[in-house]
XYZ file of C-alpha atoms in Angstrom:
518
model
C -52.261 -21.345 -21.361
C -51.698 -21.268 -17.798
C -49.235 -24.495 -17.673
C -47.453 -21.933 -20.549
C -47.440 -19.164 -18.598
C -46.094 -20.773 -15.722
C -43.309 -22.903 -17.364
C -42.365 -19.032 -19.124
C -42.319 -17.738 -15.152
C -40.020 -20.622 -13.960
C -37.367 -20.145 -16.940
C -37.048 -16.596 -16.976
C -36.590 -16.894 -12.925
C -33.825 -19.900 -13.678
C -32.611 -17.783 -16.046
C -32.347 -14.595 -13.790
C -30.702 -17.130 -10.812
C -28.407 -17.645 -13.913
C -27.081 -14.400 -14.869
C -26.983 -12.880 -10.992
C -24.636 -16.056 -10.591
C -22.454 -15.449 -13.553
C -22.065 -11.861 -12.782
C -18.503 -10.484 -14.210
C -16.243 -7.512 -13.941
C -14.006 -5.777 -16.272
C -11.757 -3.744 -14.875
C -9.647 -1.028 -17.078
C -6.417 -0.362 -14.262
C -3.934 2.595 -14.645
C -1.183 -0.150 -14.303
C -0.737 -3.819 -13.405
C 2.107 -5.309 -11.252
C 5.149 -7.320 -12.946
C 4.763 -10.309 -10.203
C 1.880 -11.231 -7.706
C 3.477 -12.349 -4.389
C 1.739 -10.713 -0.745
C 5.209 -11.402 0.892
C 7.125 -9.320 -1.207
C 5.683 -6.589 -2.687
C 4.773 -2.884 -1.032
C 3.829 -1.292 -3.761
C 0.812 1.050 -4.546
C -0.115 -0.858 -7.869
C 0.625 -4.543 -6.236
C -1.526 -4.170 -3.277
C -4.552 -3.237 -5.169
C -4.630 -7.195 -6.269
C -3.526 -9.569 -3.001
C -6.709 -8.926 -0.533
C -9.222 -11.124 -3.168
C -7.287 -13.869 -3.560
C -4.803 -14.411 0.187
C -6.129 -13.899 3.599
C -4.371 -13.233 6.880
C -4.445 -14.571 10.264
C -5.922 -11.819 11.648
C -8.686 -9.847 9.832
C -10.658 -6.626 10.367
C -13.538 -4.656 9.792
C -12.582 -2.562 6.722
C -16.079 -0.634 6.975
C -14.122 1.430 9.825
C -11.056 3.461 9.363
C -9.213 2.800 12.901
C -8.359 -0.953 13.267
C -11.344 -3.223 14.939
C -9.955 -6.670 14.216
C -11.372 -10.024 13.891
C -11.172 -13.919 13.020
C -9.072 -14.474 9.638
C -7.832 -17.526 9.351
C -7.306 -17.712 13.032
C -10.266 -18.002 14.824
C -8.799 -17.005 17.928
C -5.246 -15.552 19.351
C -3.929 -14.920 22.797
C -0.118 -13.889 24.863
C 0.789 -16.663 26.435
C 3.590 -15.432 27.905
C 4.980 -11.324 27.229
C 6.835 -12.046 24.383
C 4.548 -14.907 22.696
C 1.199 -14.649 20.496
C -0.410 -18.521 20.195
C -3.231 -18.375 17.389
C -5.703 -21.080 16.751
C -6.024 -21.842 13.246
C -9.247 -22.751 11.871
C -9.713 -26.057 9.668
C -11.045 -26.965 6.866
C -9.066 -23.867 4.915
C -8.663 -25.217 1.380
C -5.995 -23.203 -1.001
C -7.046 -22.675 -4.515
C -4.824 -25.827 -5.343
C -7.123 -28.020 -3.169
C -4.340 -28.204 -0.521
C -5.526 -28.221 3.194
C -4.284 -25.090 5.008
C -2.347 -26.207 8.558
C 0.084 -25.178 10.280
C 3.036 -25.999 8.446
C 1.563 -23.410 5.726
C 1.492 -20.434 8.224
C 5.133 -21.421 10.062
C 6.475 -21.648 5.799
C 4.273 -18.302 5.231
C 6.168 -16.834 8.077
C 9.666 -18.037 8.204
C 10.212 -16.939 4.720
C 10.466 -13.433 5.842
C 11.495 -13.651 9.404
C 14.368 -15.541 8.506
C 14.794 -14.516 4.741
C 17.357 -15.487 2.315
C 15.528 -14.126 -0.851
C 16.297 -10.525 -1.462
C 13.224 -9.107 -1.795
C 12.137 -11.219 1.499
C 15.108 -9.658 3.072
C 13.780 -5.858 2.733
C 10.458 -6.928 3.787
C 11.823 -8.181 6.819
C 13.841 -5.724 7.545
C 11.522 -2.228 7.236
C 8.524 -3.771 9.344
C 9.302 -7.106 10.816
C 12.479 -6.779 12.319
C 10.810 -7.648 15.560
C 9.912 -11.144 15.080
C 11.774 -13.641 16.404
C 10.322 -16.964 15.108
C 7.269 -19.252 14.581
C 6.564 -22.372 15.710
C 4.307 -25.463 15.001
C 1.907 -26.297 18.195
C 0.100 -29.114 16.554
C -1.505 -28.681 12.910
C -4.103 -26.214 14.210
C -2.064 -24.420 16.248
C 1.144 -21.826 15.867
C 3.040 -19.562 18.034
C 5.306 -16.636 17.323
C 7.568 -14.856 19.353
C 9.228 -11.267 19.285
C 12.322 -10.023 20.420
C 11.151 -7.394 22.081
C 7.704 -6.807 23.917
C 5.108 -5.899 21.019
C 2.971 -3.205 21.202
C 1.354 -3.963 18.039
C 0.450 -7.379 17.891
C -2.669 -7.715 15.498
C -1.417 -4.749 13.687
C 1.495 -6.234 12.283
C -0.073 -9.657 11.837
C -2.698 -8.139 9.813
C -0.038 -6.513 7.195
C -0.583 -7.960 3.527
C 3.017 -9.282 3.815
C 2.041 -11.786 6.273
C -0.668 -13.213 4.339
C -0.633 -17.228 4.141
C 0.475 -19.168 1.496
C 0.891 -22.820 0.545
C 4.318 -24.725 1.320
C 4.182 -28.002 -0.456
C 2.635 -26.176 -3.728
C 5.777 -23.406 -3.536
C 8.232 -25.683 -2.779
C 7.292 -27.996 -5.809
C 7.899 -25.196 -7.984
C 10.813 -25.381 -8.920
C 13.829 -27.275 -7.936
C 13.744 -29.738 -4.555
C 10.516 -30.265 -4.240
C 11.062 -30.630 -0.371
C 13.130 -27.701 0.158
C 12.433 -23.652 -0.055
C 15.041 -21.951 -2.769
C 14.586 -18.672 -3.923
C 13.650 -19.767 -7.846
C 10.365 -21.396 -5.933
C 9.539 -17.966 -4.531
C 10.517 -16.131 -8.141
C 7.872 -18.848 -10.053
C 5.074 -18.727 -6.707
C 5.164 -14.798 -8.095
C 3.955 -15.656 -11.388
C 1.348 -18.505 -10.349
C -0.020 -17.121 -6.902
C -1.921 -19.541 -5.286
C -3.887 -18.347 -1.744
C -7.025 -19.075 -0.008
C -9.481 -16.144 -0.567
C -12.770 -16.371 -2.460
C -11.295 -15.631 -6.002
C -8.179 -17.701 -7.191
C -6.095 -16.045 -9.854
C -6.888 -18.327 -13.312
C -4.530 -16.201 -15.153
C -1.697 -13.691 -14.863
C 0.054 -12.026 -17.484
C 2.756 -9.679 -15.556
C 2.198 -6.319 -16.504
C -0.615 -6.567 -18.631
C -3.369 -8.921 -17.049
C -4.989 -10.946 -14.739
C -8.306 -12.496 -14.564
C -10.270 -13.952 -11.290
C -12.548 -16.700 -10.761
C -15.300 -17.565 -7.888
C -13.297 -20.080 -6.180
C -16.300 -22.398 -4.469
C -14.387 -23.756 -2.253
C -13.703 -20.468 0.117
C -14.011 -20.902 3.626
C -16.217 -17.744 4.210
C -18.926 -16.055 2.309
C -18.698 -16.985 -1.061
C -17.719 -14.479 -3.982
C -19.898 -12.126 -5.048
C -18.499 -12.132 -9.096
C -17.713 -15.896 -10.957
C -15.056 -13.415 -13.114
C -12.834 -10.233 -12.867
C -10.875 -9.708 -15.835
C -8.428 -6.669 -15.338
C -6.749 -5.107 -18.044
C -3.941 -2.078 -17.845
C -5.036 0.710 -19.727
C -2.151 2.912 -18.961
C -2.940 5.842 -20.822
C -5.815 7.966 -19.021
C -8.402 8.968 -22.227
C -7.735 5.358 -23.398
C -9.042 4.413 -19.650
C -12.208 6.617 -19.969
C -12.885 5.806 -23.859
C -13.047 1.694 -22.791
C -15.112 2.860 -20.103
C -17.407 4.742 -22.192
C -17.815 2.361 -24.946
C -18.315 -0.693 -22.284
C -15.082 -2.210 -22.867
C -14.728 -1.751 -18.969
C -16.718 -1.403 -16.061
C -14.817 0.571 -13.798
C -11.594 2.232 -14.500
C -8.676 3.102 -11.582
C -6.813 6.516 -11.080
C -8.787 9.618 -12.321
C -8.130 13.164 -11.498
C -10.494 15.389 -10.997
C -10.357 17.266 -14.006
C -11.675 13.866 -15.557
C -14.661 13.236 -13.286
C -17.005 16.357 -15.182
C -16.498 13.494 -18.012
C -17.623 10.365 -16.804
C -20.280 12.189 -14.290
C -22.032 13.957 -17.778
C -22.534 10.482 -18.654
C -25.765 8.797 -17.626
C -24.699 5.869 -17.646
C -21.646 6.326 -15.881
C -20.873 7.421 -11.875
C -17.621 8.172 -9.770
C -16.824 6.850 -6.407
C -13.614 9.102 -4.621
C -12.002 9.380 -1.767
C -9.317 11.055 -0.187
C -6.464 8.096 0.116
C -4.380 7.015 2.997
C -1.526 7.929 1.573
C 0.987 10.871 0.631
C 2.588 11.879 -2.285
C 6.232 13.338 -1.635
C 9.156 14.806 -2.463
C 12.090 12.518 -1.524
C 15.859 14.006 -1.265
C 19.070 11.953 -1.353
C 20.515 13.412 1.719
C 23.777 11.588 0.748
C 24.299 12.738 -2.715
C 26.488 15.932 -2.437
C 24.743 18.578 -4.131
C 21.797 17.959 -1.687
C 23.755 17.021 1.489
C 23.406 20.633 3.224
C 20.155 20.842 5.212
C 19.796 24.507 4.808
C 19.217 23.820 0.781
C 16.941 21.164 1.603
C 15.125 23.157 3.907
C 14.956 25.798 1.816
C 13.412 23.533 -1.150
C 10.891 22.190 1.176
C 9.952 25.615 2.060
C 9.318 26.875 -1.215
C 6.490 24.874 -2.189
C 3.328 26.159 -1.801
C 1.439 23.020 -1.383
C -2.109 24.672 -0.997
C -1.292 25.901 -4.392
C -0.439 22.662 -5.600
C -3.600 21.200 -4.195
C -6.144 23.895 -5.363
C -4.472 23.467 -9.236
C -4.399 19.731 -9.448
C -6.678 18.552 -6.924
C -9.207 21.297 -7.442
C -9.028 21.627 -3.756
C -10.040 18.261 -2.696
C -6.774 16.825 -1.466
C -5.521 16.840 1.877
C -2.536 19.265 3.085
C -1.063 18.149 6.435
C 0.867 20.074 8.718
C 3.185 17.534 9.447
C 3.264 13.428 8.695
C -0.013 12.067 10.387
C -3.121 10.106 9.236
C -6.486 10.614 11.221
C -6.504 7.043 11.104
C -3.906 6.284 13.483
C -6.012 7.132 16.169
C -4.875 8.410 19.312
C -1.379 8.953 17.614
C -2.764 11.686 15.262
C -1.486 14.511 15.699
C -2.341 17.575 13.200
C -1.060 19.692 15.963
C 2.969 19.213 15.214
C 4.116 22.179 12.425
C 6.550 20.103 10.413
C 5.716 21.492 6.611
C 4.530 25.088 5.973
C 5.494 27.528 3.173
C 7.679 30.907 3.555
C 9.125 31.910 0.496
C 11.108 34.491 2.253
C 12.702 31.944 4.628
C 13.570 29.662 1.471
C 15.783 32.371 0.201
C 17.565 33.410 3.411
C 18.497 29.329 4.200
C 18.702 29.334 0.002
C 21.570 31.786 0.368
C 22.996 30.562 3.729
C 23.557 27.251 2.176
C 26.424 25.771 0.006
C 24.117 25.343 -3.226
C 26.085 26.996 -6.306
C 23.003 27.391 -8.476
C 23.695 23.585 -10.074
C 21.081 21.891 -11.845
C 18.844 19.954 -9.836
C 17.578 16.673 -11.623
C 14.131 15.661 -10.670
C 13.211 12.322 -11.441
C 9.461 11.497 -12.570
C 7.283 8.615 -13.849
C 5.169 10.023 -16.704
C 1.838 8.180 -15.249
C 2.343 5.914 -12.190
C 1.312 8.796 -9.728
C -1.543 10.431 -10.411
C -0.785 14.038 -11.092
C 2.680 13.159 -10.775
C 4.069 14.759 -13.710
C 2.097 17.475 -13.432
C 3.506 18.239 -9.928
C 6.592 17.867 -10.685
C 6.544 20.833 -13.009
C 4.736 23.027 -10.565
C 7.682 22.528 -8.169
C 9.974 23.062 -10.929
C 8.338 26.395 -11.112
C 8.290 26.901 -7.324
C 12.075 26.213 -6.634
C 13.035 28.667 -9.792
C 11.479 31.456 -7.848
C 13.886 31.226 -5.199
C 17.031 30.623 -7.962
C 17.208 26.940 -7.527
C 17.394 25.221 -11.563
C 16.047 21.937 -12.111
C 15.651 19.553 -14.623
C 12.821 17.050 -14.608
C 14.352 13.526 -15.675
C 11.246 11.101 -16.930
C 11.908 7.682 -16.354
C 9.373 4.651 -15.130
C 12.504 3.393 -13.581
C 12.936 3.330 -9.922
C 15.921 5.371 -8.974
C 15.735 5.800 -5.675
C 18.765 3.935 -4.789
C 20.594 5.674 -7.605
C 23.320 7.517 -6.192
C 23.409 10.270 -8.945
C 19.567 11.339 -8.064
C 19.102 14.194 -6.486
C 15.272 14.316 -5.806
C 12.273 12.729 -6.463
C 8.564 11.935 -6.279
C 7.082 9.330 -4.123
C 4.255 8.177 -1.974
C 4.314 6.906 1.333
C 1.162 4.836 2.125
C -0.615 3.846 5.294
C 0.407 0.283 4.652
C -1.351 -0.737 8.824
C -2.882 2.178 10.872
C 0.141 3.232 13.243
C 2.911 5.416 12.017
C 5.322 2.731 12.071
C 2.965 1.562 9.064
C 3.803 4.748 7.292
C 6.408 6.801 8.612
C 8.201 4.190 10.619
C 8.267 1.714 6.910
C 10.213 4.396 5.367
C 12.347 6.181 7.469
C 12.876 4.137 9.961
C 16.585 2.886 10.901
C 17.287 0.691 8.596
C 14.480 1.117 6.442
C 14.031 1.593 2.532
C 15.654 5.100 2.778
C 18.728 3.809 4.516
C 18.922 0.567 2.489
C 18.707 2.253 -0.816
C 21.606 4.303 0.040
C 19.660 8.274 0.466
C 18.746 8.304 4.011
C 21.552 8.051 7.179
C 19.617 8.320 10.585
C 22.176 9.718 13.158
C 22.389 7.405 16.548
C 20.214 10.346 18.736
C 17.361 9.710 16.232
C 17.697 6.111 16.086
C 17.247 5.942 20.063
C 14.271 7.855 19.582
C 13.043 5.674 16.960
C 13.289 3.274 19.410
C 11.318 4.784 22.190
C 8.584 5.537 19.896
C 8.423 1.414 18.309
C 8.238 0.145 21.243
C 6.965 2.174 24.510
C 3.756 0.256 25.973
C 2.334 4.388 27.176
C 0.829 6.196 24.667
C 2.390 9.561 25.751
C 5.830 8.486 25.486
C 4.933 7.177 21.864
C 3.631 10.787 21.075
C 6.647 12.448 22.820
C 8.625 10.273 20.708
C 7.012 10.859 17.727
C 7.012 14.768 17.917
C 11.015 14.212 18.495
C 11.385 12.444 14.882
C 9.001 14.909 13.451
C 11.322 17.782 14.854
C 14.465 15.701 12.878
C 12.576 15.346 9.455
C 11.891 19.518 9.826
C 15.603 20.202 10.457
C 17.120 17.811 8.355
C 14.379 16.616 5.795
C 14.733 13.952 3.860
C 11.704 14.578 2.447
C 8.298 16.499 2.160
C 4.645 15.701 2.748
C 2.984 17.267 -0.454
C -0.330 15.931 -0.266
C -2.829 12.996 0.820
C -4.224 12.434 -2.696
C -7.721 12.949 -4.068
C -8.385 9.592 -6.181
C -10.979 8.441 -7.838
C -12.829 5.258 -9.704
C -15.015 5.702 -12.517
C -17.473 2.651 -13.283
C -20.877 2.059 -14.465
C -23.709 2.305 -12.732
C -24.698 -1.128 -13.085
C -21.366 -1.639 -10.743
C -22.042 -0.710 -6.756
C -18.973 -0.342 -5.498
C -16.540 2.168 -3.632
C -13.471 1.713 -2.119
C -13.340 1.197 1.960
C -12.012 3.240 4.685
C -10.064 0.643 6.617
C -8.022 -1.020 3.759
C -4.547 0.368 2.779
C -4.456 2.599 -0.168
C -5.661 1.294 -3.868
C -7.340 -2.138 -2.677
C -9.948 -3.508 -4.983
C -12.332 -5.040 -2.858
C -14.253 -7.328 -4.672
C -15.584 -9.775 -1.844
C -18.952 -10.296 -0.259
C -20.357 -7.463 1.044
C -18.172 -4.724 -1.006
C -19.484 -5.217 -4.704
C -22.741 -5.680 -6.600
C -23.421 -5.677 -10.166
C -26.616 -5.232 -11.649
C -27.493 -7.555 -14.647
C-alpha cells in the first residue's frame, strides 16, 4: 500500500510539473493588426503584439514608468566619440528560425529604416529617426551608429519598437534575390515575422489571428506560457460573452460601464489603468473650411472635456492642461495652460472667424477607439451649442491624409518617454501631420522644434517646449481630449496587469509579467 501510495504521489506531482509547463492563454482582442512587422508599424493595435516575440538592443525596466534602461541584446554600449554609440552585442542570440543573431542582423535591422526605400520604412524614418546617420559592422559582435547631430537621447531612441532586430538572411530569402533587400521581402517578413524573444509567432492570420509558442531556445528567462492563441472579437458584448463562457481568458479594451459586469462575476477580475496615451481631436489645418485659426480655436474651446470624461470615463480618465505625460520626467510640465473650456470665448472667436455655418464632417471608427464613437457625438453636441453643424462620417478607413476631411479622432501615444516620443512623432516638422498633407509648421516653429530636439540643457528643452505649446494654442491643429481609462478583463486564474513603463496596449506575456493558475 505504501509503494501505491507513493507511485500515486510521484504521478500526480509529474503530472502537476506537466500542466504548470503547458500552461496556455486565450486571448479575446478588440482588434488584430493586418501585418506584424516592429519596423513599420506605430499603431495602437500593432504594438500590443511585437514586445513577446522581437527584442531591442537596449532594454528597460518596464516595472518603472520613467526610463531605467538595461542589457537587451547588447550587453553593453558606450560614445566613443560625440556623435558615435558602439554597442557590444551579446552571442549566442538564436532567432526563432535557428539563425545566429550577429552583427550583420542589427546593421540589416537598422539600415532598412535609416536609409529606407520601402514606403512605410520611409515614414518611420522620417517622424523619429531622422537623426541617424548610419550603422556600421565592428566585427560580428560589435556595431556602431552614428547621428548627424549630437543626440540627446541615445538609449531612448534605440529602445523604440521600430528598432527592434530582425533576421537578414531569413528576410532577404523571402522573396526575390535571395542576397539582396527588395521591398516584396519586407511586404512577406510582415506576414511571417520571425524575431528573437521567448515566444515565436507559429501562426498569423492578418486581421483575425495569431497564436504564440514557448520558443526554448530564448536567450533569457524562458517563457512563462508554451501557447497564446489571440483571437479578435471586435464587437464588445461578444468580447465579454467569450469571456464569460471561457472561450477567453482575458479580453482587451473595456469601458468602464462594462467593468460592474465582469467584476459581479466570481470568477472573473479587471486589471485598469490610466494609458500613456491621448485621445484627440485632429483638424486639417489645410483644408479650407478649417484653415482660419479663430474657428479652430473656437472648436477647441467648446469642448468641455471634464464633461466628456465624467460621462464616458465615469471620471477616471485623465484631463491635461496642455500635452504632457508625468512620465517624461523632468520635462513634465502640467503647469503650461494649452486646453481649457470657455464657451463664451468659443462664440466671440466663433463669430470673429470666416466659418459660414457649413457642415463640418467628422470622421469616426465605429470601435477602434474606445469610446470613440461615443465622443464623437458628445462633441457633435458641444460644437452645436456654439452654431457650428457637423456631421459624423463612420468609416474604419484612415482618412487622415484625405484632403476633403475636415476633423477627426485620434490618439497620440507615448511611443518612448520624451515628448519627441509623443508630441515631437506627430507634429513635428516633417512628421505624420505634415506628410499626410493636414499639418504646415511655419519656419519660426520649426527653429524651435529644433532647439527643443536637440539642446543638451534641460531648461532650454522646457523653454522650447512651452514655445511649441504656445503655437498648438494659437493655431491648433489639434486637441488633447483625454489620457484614456482602459481596461482588461480576464479570469482569475490569469495574474496579470499591464506595466507602467511599456508604451500604450503592450501585452506582456514574458517572465515575470504573467501567471496562470492551472
Amino acid at each position: 500500500m505504501l509503494v501505491k501510495k507513493v507511485l500515486f504521489s510521484v504521478l500526480a506531482s509529474a503530472l502537476c510539473v506537466s500542466a504548470a509547463n503547458a500552461a496556455s492563454l486565450k486571448v479575446g482582442s478588440a482588434n488584430m493588426p493586418p501585418f506584424l512587422d516592429p519596423g513599420r508599424d506605430h499603431s495602437n493595435v500593432g504594438q500590443q503584439f511585437y514586445y513577446n516575440s522581437f527584442d531591442t538592443l537596449i532594454d528597460k525596466n518596464y516595472d518603472k514608468s520613467q526610463p531605467e534602461f538595461t542589457p537587451g541584446l547588447a550587453e553593453s554600449w558606450a560614445l566613443v566619440e560625440p556623435k558615435v554609440m558602439e554597442l557590444k552585442l551579446r552571442k549566442g542570440v538564436k532567432f526563432h528560425n535557428g539563425d545566429e543573431m550577429t552583427a550583420d542582423d542589427v546593421v540589416f535591422s537598422y539600415d532598412r529604416l535609416f536609409n529606407a526605400t520601402f514606403t512605410p520604412y520611409i515614414v518611420r524614418a522620417k517622424d523619429r529617426m531622422a537623426n541617424f546617420d548610419k550603422v556600421e559592422k565592428v566585427d560580428d559582435y560589435t556595431v556602431r551608429v552614428t547621428v548627424k547631430q549630437e543626440e540627446p537621447l541615445w538609449e531612448t531612441l534605440l529602445n523604440m519598437q521600430q528598432l527592434m532586430i530582425i533576421p537578414a538572411a531569413y528576410t532577404k530569402a523571402l522573396s526575390g534575390d535571395p542576397n539582396v533587400a527588395e521591398d516584396s521581402d519586407y511586404e512577406a517578413f510582415a506576414l511571417a515575422p520571425v524575431g528573437t524573444g521567448p515566444y515565436k509567432i507559429s501562426e498569423f492570420i492578418p486581421g483575425e489571428r495569431l497564436v504564440w509558442e514557448k520558443f526554448d531556445g530564448f536567450w533569457g528567462e524562458q517563457a512563462p506560457l508554451d501557447t497564446v492563441v489571440m483571437t479578435k472579437i471586435a464587437e464588445m458584448s461578444s468580447r465579454i460573452t467569450a469571456l464569460k463562457n471561457q472561450e477567453v481568458d482575458l479580453i482587451t479594451n473595456l469601458p468602464p460601464d462594462q467593468l460592474d459586469i465582469i467584476e459581479g462575476d466570481s470568477k472573473l477580475k479587471v486589471a485598469s489603468t490610466v494609458t500613456p496615451l491621448f485621445h484627440l481631436v485632429i483638424y486639417n489645418t489645410l483644408n479650407p473650411l478649417m484653415d482660419d485659426p479663430k474657428l479652430r480655436r473656437a472648436l477647441n474651446l467648446a469642448i468641455d472635456r471634464d464633461l466628456l470624461n465624467e460621462a464616458l470615463w465615469f471620471g477616471k480618465a485623465v484631463v491635461p492642461p496642455t500635452h504632457t505625460f508625468s512620465q517624461f520626467g523632468d520635462l513634465y510640465m502640467p503647469e503650461l495652460k494649452t486646453f481649457e473650456y470657455n464657451l463664451k470665448e468659443a462664440k466671440k472667436l466663433l463669430a470673429e472667424s470666416d466659418y459660414k455655418g457649413e457642415e463640418i464632417r467628422f470622421d469616426t471608427s465605429a470601435t477602434y477607439y474606445t469610446n470613440g464613437f461615443l465622443a464623437a457625438q458628445a462633441i457633435q453636441e458641444m460644437w452645436a451649442a456654439i452654431g457650428v453643424k457637423t456631421k459624423i462620417n463612420v468609416d474604419d478607413k484612415w482618412s487622415g491624409g484625405d484632403p476633403t476631411m475636415n476633423a477627426r479622432n485620434w490618439s497620440n501615444p507615448l511611443y518612448f518617454a520624451d515628448p519627441f516620443g509623443s508630441f515631437g512623432v506627430m507634429w513635428a516638422p516633417g512628421g505624420p501631420a505634415e506628410s499626410e498633407g493636414r499639418f504646415k509648421p511655419s519656419a519660426e516653429y520649426a527653429k524651435v522644434w529644433e532647439e527643443f530636439r536637440f539642446s543638451k540643457e534641460l531648461d532650454k528643452r522646457k523653454a522650447a517646449y512651452a514655445k511649441l505649446m504656445d503655437f498648438i494654442k494659437n493655431d491648433p491643429p489639434f486637441l488633447v481630449l483625454y489620457q484614456p481609462f482602459e481596461s482588461w478583463g480576464m479570469n482569475k486564474k490569469v495574474d496579470w496587469a499591464p506595466k507602467p513603463g511599456h508604451i500604450p496596449y503592450v501585452l506582456d506575456f514574458r517572465a515575470g509579467s504573467i501567471k496562470v493558475a492551472e
